[in-house]
Coordinates of C-alpha atoms in Angstrom, one line a residue:
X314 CA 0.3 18.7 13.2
X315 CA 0.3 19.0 9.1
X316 CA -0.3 16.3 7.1
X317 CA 1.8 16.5 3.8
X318 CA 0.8 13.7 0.9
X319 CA 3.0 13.7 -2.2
X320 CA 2.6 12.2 -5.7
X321 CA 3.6 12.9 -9.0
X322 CA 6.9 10.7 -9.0
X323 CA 7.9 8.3 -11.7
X324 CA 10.2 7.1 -14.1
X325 CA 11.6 9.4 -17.3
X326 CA 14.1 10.1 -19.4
X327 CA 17.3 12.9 -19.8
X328 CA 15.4 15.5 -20.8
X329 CA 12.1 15.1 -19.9
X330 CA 9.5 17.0 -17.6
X331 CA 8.1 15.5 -14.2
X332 CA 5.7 17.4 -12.1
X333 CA 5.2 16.6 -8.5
X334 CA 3.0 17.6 -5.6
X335 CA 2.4 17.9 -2.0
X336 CA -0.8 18.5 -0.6
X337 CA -0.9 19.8 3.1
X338 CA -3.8 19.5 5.7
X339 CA -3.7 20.7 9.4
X340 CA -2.2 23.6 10.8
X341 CA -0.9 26.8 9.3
X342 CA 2.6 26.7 8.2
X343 CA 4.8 29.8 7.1
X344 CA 7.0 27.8 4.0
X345 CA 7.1 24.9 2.4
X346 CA 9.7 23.3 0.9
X347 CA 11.3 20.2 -1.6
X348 CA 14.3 18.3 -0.8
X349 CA 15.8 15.3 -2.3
X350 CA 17.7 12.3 -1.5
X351 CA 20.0 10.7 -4.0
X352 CA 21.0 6.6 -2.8
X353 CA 23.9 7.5 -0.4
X354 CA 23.8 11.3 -0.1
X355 CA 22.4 14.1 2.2
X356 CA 19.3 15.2 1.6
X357 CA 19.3 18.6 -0.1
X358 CA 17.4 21.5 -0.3
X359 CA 15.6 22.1 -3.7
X360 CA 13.0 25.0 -3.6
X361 CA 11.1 26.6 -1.3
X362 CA 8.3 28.9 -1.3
X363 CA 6.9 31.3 1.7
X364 CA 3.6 30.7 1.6
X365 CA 1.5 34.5 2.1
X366 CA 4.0 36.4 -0.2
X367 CA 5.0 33.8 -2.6
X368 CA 8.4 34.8 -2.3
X369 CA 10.5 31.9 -3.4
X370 CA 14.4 30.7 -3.9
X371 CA 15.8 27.8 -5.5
X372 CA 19.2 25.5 -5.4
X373 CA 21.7 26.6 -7.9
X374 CA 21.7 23.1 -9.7
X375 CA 17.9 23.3 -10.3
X376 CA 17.8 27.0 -11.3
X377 CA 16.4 27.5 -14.5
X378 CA 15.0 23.8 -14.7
X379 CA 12.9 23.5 -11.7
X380 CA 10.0 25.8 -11.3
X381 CA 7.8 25.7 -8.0
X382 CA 4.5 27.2 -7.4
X383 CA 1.3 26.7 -5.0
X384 CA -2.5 26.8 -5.3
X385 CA -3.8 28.4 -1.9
X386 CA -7.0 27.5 -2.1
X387 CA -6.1 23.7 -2.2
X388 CA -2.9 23.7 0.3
X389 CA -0.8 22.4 -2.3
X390 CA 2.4 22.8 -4.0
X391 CA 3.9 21.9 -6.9
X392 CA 7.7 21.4 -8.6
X393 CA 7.5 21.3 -11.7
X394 CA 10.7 19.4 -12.9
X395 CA 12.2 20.2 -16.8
X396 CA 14.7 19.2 -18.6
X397 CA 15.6 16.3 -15.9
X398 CA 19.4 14.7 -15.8
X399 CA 20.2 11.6 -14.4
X400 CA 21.3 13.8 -11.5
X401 CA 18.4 14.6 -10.5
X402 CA 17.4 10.8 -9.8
X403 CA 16.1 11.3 -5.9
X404 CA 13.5 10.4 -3.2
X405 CA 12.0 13.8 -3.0
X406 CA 10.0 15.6 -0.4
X407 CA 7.9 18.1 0.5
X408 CA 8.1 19.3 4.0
X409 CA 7.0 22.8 6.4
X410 CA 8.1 25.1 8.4
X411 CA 5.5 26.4 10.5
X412 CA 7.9 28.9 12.7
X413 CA 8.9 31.9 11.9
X414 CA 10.4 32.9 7.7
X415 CA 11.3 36.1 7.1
X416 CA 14.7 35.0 6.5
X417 CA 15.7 32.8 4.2
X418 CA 18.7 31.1 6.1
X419 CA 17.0 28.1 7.8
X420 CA 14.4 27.9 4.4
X421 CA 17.7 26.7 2.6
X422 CA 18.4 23.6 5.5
X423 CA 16.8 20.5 6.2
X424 CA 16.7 21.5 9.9
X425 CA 14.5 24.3 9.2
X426 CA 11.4 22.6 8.8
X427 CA 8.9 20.7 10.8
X428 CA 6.8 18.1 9.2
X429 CA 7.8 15.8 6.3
X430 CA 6.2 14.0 3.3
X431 CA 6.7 10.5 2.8
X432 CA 8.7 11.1 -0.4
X433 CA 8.2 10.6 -4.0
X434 CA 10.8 8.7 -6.3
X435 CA 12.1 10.2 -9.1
X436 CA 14.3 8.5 -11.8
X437 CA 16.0 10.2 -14.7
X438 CA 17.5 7.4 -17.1
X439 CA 19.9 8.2 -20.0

C-alpha cells in the first residue's frame, strides 16, 4: 500500500504561481505522477517523474508553465504551477505507479498507476 497526502491547492488569479505537493508513505513505487480533473472532463495526465533517474515528461498544455520535481529524502513531490489560466482550474492529484517504467506509454495514462491522492483544488480566476 502507499499512502499519498496532497496540499498546496487554493485559489489565484490568471497569471499567478501555485505550488502543490504529494507526500508518499509505504511501499516503493517506480513513478509518480499529477493529473487533473476539470468539472465534467476526464481526468488528464499532467507530469510525471520516474522516481531513481529523475527522468520526467510533461503534457503539452503545461509545458513551459508547470515544472515538477521531488525531494527523495522526504518521499515527496512537487508541481510547481506558473503562469496559471483559468484552464487550468482542476481537482488535481498525485498518484503511483509502483510496476514496472522504463517506458513512458502507461506514465502518460490514468490507468498506469496504482494508488491515488485525495486531490487538491485548484482555481485560476480571471
Amino acid at each position: 500500500q502507499v499512502q499519498l497526502v496532497e496540499s498546496g491547492g487554493g485559489l489565484v488569479q490568471a497569471g499567478g504561481s501555485l505550488r502543490v505537493s504529494c507526500a508518499a508513505s509505504g511501499r516503493t513505487f517506480n513513478a509518480m505522477g499529477w493529473f487533473r480533473q476539470a468539472p465534467g472532463k476526464e481526468r488528464e495526465f499532467v507530469a510525471t517523474i520516474i522516481w531513481k533517474i529523475g527522468a520526467i515528461e510533461y503534457a503539452d498544455s503545461v509545458k513551459g508553465r508547470f515544472t515538477i520535481s521531488r525531494d527523495n529524502a522526504k518521499n515527496t513531490v512537487y508541481l510547481q504551477m506558473n503562469s496559471l489560466k483559468p484552464d487550468d482550474t482542476a481537482v488535481y492529484y498525485c498518484a503511483v505507479r509502483t510496476g514496472d517504467s522504463s517506458t513512458w506509454s502507461p506514465l502518460l495514462t490514468r490507468n498506469g498507476y496504482d494508488y491515488w491522492g485525495q486531490g487538491t483544488q485548484v482555481t485560476v480566476s480571471s
